[in-house]
mmCIF file of C-alpha atoms in Angstrom:
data_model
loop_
_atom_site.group_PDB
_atom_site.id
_atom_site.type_symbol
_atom_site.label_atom_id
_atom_site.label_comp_id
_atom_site.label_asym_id
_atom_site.label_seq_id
_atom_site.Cartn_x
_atom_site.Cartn_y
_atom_site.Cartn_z
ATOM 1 C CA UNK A 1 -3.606 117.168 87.397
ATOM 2 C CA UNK A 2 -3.684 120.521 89.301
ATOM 3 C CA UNK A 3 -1.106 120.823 91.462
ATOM 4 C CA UNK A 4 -0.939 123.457 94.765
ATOM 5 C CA UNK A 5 1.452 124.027 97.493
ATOM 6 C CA UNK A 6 0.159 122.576 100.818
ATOM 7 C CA UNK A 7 0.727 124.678 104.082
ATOM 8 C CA UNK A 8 0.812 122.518 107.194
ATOM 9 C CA UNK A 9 -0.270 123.771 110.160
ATOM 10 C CA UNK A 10 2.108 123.337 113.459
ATOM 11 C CA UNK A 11 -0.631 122.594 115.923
ATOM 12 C CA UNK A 12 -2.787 125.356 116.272
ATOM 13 C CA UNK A 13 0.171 128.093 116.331
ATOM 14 C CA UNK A 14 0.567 130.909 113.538
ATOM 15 C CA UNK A 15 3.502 130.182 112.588
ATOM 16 C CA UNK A 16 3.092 128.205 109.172
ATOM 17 C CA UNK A 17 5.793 126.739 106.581
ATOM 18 C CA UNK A 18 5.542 125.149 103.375
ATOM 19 C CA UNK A 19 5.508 121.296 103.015
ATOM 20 C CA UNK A 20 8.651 119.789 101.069
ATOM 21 C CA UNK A 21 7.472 118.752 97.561
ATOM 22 C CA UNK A 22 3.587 118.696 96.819
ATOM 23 C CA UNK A 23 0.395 117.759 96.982
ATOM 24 C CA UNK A 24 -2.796 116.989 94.702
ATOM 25 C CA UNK A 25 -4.793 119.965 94.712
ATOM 26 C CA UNK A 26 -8.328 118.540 96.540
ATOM 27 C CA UNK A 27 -9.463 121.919 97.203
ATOM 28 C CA UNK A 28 -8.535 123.102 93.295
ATOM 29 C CA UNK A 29 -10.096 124.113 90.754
ATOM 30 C CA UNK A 30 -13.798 122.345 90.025
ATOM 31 C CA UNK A 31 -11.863 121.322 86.598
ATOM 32 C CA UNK A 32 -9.059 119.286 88.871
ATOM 33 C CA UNK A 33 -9.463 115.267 88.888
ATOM 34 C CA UNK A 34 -8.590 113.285 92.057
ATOM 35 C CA UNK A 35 -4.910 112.131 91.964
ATOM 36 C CA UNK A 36 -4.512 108.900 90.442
ATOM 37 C CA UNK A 37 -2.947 106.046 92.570
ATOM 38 C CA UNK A 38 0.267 103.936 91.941
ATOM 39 C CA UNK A 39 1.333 100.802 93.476
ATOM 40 C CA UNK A 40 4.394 100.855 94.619
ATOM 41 C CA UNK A 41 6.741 98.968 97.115
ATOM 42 C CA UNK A 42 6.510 100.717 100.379
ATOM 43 C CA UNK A 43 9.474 102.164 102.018
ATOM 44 C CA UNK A 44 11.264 101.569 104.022
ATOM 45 C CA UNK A 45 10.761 97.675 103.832
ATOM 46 C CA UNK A 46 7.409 96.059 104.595
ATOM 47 C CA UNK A 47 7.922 94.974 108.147
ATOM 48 C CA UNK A 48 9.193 98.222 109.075
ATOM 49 C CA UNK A 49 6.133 100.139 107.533
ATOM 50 C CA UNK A 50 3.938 98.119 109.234
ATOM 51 C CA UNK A 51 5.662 98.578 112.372
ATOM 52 C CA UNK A 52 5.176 102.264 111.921
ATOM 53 C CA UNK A 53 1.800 102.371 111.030
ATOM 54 C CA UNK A 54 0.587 99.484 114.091
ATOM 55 C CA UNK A 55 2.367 102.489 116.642
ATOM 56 C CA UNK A 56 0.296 105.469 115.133
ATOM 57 C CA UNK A 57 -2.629 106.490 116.468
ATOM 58 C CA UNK A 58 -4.639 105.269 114.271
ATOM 59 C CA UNK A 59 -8.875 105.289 114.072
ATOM 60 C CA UNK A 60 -10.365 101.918 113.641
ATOM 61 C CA UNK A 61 -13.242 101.560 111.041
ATOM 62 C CA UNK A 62 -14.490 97.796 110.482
ATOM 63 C CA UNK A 63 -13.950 94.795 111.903
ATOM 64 C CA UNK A 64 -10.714 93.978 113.906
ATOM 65 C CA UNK A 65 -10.456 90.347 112.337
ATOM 66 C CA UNK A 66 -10.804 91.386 109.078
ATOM 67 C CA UNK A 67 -8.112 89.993 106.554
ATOM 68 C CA UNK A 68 -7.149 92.989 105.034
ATOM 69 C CA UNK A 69 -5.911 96.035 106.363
ATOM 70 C CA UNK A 70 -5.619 99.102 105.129
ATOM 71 C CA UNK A 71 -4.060 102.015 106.445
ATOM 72 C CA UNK A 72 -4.684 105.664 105.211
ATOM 73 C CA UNK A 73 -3.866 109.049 106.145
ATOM 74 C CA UNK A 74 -7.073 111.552 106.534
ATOM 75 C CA UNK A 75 -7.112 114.876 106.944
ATOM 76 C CA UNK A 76 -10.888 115.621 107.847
ATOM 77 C CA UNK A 77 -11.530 118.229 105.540
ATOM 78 C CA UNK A 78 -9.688 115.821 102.081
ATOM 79 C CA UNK A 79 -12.595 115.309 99.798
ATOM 80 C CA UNK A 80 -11.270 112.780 98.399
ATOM 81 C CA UNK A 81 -10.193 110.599 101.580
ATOM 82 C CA UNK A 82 -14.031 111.002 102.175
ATOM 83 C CA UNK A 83 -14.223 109.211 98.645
ATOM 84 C CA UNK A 84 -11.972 106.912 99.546
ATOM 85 C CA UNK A 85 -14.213 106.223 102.873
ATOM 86 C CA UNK A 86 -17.267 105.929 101.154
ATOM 87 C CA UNK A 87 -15.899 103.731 98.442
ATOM 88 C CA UNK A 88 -14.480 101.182 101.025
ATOM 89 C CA UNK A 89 -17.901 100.852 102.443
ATOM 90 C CA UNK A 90 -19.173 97.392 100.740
ATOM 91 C CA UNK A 91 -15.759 95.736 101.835
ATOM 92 C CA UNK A 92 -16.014 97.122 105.330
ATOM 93 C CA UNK A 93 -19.984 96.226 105.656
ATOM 94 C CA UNK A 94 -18.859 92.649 104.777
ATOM 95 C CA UNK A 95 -16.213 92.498 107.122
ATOM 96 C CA UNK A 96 -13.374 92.240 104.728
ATOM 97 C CA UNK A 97 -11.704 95.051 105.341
ATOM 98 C CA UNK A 98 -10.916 97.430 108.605
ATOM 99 C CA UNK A 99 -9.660 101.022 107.694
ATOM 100 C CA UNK A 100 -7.398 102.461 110.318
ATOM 101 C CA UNK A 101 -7.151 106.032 109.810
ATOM 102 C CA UNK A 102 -4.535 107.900 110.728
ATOM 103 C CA UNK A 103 -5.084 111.640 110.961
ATOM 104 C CA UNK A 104 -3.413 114.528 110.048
ATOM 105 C CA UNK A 105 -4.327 117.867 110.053
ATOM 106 C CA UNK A 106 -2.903 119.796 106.438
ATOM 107 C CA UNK A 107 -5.081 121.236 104.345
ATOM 108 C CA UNK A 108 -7.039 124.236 106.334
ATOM 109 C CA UNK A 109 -6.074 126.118 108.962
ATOM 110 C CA UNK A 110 -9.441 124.115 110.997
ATOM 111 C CA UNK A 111 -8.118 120.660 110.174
ATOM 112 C CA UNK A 112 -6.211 119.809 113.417
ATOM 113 C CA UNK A 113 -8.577 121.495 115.359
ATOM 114 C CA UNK A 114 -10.850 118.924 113.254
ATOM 115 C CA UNK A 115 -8.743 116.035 113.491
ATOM 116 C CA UNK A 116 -8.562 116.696 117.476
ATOM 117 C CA UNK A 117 -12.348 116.332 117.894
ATOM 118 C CA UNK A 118 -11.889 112.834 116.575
ATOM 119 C CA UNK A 119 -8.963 111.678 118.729
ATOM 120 C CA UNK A 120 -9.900 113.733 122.380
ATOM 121 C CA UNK A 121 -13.315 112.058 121.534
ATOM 122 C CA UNK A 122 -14.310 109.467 123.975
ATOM 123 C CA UNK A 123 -15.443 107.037 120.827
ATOM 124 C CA UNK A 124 -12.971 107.860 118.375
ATOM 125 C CA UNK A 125 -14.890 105.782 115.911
ATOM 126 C CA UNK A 126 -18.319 106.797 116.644
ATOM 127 C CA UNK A 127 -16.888 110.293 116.398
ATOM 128 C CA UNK A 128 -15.029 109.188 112.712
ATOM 129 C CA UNK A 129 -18.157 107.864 111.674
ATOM 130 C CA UNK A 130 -20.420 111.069 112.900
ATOM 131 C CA UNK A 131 -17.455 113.449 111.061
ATOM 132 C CA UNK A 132 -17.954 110.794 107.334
ATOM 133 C CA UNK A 133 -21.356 111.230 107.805
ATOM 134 C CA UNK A 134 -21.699 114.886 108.053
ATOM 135 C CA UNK A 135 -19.355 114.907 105.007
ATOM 136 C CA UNK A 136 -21.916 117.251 102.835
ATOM 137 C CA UNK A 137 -22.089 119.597 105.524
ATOM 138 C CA UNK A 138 -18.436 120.374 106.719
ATOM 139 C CA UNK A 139 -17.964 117.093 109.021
ATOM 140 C CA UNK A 140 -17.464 116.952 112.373
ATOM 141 C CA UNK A 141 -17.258 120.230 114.258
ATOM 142 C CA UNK A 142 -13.500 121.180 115.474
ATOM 143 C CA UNK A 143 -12.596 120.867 118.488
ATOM 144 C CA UNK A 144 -12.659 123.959 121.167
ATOM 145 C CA UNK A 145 -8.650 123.249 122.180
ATOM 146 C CA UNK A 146 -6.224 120.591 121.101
ATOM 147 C CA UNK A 147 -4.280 119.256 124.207
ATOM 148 C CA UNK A 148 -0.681 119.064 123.949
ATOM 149 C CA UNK A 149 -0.414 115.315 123.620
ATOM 150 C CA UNK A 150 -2.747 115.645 120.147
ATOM 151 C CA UNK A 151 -0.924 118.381 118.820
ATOM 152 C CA UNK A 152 2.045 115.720 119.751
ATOM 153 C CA UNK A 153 0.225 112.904 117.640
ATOM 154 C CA UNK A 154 -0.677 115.333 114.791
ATOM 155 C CA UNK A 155 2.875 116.124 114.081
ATOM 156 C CA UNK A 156 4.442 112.957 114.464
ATOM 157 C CA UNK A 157 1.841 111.394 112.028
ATOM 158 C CA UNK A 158 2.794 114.110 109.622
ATOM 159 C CA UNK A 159 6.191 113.301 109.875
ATOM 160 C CA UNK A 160 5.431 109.344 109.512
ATOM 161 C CA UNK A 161 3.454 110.861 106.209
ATOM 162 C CA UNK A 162 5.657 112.272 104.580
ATOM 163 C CA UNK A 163 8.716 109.696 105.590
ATOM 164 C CA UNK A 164 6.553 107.503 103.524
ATOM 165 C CA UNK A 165 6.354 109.439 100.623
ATOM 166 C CA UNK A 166 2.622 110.639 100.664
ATOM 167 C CA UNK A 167 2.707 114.562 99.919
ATOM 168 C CA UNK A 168 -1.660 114.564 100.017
ATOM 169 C CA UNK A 169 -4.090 112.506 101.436
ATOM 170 C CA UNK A 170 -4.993 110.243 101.232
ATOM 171 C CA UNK A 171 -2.200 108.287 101.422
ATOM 172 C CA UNK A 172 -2.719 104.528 101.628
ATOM 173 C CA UNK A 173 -1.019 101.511 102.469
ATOM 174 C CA UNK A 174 -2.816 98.310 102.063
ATOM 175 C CA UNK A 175 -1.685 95.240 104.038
ATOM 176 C CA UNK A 176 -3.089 92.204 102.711
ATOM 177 C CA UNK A 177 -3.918 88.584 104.695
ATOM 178 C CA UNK A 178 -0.294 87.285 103.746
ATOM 179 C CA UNK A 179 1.263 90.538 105.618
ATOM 180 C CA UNK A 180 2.315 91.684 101.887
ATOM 181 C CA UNK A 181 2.204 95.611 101.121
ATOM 182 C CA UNK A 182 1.097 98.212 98.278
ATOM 183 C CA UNK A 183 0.952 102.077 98.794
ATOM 184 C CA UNK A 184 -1.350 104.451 96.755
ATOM 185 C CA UNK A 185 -0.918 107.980 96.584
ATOM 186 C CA UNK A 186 -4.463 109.783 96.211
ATOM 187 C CA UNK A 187 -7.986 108.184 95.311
ATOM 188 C CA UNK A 188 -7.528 105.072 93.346
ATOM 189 C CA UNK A 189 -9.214 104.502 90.207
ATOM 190 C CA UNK A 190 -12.749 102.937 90.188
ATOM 191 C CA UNK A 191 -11.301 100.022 88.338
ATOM 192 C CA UNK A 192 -8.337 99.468 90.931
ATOM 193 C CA UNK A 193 -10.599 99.044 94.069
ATOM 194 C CA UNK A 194 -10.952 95.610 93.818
ATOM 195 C CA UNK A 195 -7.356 95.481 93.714
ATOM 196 C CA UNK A 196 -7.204 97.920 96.971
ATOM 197 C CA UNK A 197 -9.796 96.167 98.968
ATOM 198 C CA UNK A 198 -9.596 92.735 97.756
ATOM 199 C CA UNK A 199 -12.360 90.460 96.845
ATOM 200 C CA UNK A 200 -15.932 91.497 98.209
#
């Protein structure tokens, strides 16, 4: 696994700093693999992380009665939490599973600016789904300013990142129809999404 230092942008200011620890390098080498995932118990405890994540501001994607939710953090220019999107779309066709995306803006110096087209949008859904769809050619276009309040949301997501552990995207916390939870740190494994989305 290629690893790289990630610089996280402040907003849309020039002043930059290194994250603490590191991340999976999605924007590596073409020899670099996709991080691998690990269940583990999320922390702090269960009720508290989904406390957390219910307060974000996070970007619906399936149905709201589905019986599993999973949370991940998506930075919109991540290759692999577009994987991870496109992978999760038999389970959210059938309606067992809603994504809630919480964005962050990490990886390029565009990605808040990117990330702010998706929340200041008036359908932050529609606009999620437009930005997934337009994967191939550079996603959804970034945003002309990023109000105050965004740049607000931005940071306090990346904080509620990295408090969980997650030093890439995606980060992902599942939260299964008995309230139980698992987090994954990068794409999982083919052979582990049935164990990420549940049964189809």
């Amino acid at each position: 696994m290629h690893l790289q230092r990630t610089v996280l942008f402040a907003g849309m200011a020039a002043s930059l700093f290194l994250a603490a620890g590191w991340a999976t390098a999605a924007e590596g080498p073409a020899t670099a693999q996709a991080p691998q995932a690990k269940a583990q118990a999320a922390k702090p405890a269960g009720d508290t992380v989904q406390a957390q994540l219910e307060a974000s501001t996070w970007v619906p994607d399936g149905k709201a009665d589905a019986p599993r939710v999973i949370y991940t953090f998506t930075d919109p220019n991540c290759k692999y939490c577009h994987k991870f999107w496109d992978a999760a779309r038999p389970w959210v066709d059938a309606g067992k599973v809603q994504l809630r995306h919480i964005l962050v803006g990490v990886i390029r110096d565009d990605s808040p600016a990117k990330a702010a087209a998706i929340l200041q949008a008036p359908d932050r859904a529609a606009a999620l789904m437009e930005h997934e769809k337009k994967s191939a050619q550079g996603g959804i276009a970034p945003a002309f300013s990023v109000s105050p309040d965004v740049r607000k949301t931005l940071e306090a997501h990346r904080k509620l990142m990295m408090s969980l552990g997650f030093r890439g995207t995606p980060g992902i916390v599942v939260i299964d129809s008995q309230g139980g939870t698992k987090s994954y740190g990068g794409m999982p494994r083919d052979a582990a999404l049935p164990e990420v989305f549940g049964a189809l």
